[in-house]
mmCIF file of C-alpha atoms in Angstrom:
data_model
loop_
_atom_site.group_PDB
_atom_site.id
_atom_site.type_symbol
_atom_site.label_atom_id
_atom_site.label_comp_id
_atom_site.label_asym_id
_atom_site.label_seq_id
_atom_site.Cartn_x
_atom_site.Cartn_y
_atom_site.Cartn_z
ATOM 1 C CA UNK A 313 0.000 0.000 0.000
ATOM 2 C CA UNK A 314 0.816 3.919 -0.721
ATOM 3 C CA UNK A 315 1.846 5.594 2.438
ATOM 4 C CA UNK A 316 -0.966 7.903 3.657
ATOM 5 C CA UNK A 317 -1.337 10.559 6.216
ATOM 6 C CA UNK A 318 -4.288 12.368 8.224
ATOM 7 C CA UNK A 319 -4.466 15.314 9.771
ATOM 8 C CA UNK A 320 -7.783 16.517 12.317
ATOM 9 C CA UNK A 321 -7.295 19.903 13.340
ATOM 10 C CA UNK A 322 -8.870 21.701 16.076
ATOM 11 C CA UNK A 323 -11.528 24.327 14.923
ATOM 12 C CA UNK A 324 -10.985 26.719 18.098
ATOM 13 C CA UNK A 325 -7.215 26.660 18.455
ATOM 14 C CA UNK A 326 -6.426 25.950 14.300
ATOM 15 C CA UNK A 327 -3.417 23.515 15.361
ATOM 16 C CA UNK A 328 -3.713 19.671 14.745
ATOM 17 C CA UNK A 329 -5.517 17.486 17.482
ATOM 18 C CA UNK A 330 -4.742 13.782 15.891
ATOM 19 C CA UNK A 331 -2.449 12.601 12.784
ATOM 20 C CA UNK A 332 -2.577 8.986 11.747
ATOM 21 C CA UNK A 333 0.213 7.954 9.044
ATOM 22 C CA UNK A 334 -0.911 4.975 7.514
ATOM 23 C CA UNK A 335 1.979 2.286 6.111
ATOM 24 C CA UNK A 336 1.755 -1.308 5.302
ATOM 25 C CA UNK A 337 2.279 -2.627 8.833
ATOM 26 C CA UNK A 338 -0.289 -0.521 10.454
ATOM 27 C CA UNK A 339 -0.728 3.402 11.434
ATOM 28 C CA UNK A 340 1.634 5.561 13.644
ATOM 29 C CA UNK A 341 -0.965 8.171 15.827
ATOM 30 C CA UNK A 342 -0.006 11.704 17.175
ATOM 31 C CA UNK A 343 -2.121 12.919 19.546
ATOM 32 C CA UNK A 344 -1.998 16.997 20.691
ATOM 33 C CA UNK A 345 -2.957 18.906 23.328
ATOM 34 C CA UNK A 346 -4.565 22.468 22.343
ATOM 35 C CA UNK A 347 -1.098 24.565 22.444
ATOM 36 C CA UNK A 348 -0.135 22.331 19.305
ATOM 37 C CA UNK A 349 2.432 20.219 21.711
ATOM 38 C CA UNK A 350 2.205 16.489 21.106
ATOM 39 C CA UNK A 351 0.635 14.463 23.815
ATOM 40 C CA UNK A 352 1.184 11.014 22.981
ATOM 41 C CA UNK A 353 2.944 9.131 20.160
ATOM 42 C CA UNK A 354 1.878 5.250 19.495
ATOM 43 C CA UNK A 355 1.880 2.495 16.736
ATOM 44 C CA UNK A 356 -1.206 0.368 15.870
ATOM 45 C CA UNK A 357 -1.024 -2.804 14.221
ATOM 46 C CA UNK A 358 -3.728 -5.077 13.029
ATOM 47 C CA UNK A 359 -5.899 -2.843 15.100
ATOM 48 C CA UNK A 360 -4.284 -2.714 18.391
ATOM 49 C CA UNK A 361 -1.810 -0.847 19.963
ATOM 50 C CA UNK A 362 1.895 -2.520 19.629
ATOM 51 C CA UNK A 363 5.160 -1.367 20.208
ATOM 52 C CA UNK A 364 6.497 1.756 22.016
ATOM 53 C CA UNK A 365 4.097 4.780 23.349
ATOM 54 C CA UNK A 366 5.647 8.089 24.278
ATOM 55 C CA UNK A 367 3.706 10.671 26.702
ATOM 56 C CA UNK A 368 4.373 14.285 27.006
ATOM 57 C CA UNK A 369 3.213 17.247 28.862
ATOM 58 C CA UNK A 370 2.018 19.960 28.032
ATOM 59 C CA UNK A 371 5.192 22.031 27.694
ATOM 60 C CA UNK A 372 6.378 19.571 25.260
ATOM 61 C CA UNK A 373 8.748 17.141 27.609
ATOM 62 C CA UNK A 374 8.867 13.215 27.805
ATOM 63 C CA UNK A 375 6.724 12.387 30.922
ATOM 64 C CA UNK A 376 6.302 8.606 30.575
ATOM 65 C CA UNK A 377 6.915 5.737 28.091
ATOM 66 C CA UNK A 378 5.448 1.750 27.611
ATOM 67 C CA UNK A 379 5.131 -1.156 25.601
ATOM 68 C CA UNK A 380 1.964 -2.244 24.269
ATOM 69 C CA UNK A 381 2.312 -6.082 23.179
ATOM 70 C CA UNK A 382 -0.943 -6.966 20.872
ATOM 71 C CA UNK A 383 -2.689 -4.316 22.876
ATOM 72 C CA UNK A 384 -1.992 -5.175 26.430
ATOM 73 C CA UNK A 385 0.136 -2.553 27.941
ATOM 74 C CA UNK A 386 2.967 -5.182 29.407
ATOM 75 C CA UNK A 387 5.943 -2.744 30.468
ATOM 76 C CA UNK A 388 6.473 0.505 31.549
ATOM 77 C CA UNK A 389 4.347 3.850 32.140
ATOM 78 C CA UNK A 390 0.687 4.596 30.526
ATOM 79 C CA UNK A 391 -0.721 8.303 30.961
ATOM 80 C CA UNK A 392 -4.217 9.471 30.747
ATOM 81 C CA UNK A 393 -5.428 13.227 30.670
ATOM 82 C CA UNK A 394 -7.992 15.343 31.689
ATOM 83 C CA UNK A 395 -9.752 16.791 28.882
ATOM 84 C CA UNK A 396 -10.463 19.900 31.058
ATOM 85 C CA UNK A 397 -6.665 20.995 32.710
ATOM 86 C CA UNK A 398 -3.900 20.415 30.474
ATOM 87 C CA UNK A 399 -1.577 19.882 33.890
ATOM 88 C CA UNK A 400 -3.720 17.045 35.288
ATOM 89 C CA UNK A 401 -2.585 13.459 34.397
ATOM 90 C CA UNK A 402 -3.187 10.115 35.781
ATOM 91 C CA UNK A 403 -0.252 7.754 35.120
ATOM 92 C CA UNK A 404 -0.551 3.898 35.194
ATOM 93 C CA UNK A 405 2.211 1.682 35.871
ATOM 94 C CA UNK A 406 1.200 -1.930 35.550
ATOM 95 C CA UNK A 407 3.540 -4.549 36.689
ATOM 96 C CA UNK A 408 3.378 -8.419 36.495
ATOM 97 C CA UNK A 409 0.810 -8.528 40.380
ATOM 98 C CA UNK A 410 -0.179 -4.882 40.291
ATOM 99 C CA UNK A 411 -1.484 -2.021 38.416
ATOM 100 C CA UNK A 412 -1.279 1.580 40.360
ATOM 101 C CA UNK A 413 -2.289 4.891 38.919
ATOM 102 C CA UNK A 414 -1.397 8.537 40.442
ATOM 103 C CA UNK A 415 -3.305 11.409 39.379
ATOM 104 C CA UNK A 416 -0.675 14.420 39.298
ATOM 105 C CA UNK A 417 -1.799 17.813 39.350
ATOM 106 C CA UNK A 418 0.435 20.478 37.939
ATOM 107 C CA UNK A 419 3.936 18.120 38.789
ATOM 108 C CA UNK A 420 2.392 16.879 42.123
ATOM 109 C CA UNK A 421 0.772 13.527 43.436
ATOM 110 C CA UNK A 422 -2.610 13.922 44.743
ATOM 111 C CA UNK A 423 -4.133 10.465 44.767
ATOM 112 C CA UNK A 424 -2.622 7.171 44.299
ATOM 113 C CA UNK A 425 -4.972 4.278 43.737
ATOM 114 C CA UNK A 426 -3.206 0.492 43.907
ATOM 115 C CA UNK A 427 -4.889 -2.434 43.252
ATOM 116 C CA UNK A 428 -2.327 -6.053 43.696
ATOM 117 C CA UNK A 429 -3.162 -9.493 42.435
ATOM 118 C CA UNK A 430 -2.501 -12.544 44.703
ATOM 119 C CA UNK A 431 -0.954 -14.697 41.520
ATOM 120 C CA UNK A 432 -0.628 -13.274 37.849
ATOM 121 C CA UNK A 433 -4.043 -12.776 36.462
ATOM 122 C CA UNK A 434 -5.129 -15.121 34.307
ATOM 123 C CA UNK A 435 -6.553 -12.707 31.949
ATOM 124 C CA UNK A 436 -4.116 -9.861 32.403
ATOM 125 C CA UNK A 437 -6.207 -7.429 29.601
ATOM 126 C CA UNK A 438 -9.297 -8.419 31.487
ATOM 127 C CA UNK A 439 -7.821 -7.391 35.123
ATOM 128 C CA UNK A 440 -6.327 -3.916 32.964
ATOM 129 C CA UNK A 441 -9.518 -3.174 31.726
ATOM 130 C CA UNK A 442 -11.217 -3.131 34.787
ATOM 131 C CA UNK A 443 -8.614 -1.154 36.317
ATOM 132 C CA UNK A 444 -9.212 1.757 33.792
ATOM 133 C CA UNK A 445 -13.010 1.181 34.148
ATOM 134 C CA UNK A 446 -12.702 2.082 38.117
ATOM 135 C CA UNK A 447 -10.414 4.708 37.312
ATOM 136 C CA UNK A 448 -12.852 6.383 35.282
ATOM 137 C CA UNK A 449 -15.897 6.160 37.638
ATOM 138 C CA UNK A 450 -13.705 7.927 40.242
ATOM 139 C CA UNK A 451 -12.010 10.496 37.661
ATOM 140 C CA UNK A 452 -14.474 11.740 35.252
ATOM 141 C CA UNK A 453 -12.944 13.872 32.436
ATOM 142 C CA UNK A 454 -10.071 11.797 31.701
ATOM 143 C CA UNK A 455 -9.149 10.865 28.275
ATOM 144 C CA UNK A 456 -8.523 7.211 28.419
ATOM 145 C CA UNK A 457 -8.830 6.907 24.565
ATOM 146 C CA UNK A 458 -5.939 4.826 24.394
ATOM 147 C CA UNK A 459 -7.461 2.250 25.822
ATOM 148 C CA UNK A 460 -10.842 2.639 24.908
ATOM 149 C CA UNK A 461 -10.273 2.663 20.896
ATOM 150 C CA UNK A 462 -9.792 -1.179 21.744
ATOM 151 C CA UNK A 463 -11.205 -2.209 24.758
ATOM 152 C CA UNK A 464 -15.349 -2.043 25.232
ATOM 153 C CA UNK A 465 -16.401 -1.125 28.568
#
């Protein structure tokens, strides 16, 4: 296939909000915050998330960095945001037994939610999943899309 790219800009703020560039493997998605900074950079294969994901803040540095392995985050840091406050982030570190999330306000910790298996989950996506879903009933106006462009909830 040709190499393709798309570009979604925001209507208020006139700088992009998504670009996808499609290639034969799969699609490589930038994700922005208003200001025009990039928010997260990711590769999707055969419809899932694979490979490397990159997180920054809004000033533009590195905040956080994972591996997605058929679309199971397996290794490393995951980042949400909150649609409404560009310095408000909840970052999910999931490890073989645990998953734990902080929400971070402007640099600082303000919550930190921890949830540890007694043996490896059999299902690991499954026990993920359900980790994001409580997240999101306790923290509504995160952006936990992600996740939930291939996980149903």
């Amino acid at each position: 296939g040709q190499l393709q790219e798309t570009v979604t800009y925001n209507t208020e703020t006139g700088f992009p909000s998504s670009k996808k560039v499609y290639n034969p493997e799969g699609l490589h998605e930038t994700k922005y915050f208003d200001n025009g900074n990039i928010f997260v950079e990711y590769d999707v294969i055969s419809d899932l998330p694979h490979g490397t994901v990159t997180f920054f803040n809004a000033e533009g540095k590195k905040i956080a960095s994972g591996t997605f392995q058929n679309g199971l985050p397996v290794s490393g840091t995951f980042v949400a945001r909150n649609l409404y406050s560009e310095g408000e982030f909840i970052i999910i570190s999931p490890t073989e037994k645990t998953l734990q999330a902080q929400v971070v306000v402007d640099g600082k910790t303000k919550a930190t939610i921890s949830y540890a298996f007694t043996a490896k989950p059999e299902d690991p996506s499954k026990a993920f999943t359900d980790f994001i879903t409580m997240i999101q009933s306790a923290h509504s106006g995160f952006e936990f899309d992600l996740f939930n462009n291939y996980y149903s909830y």
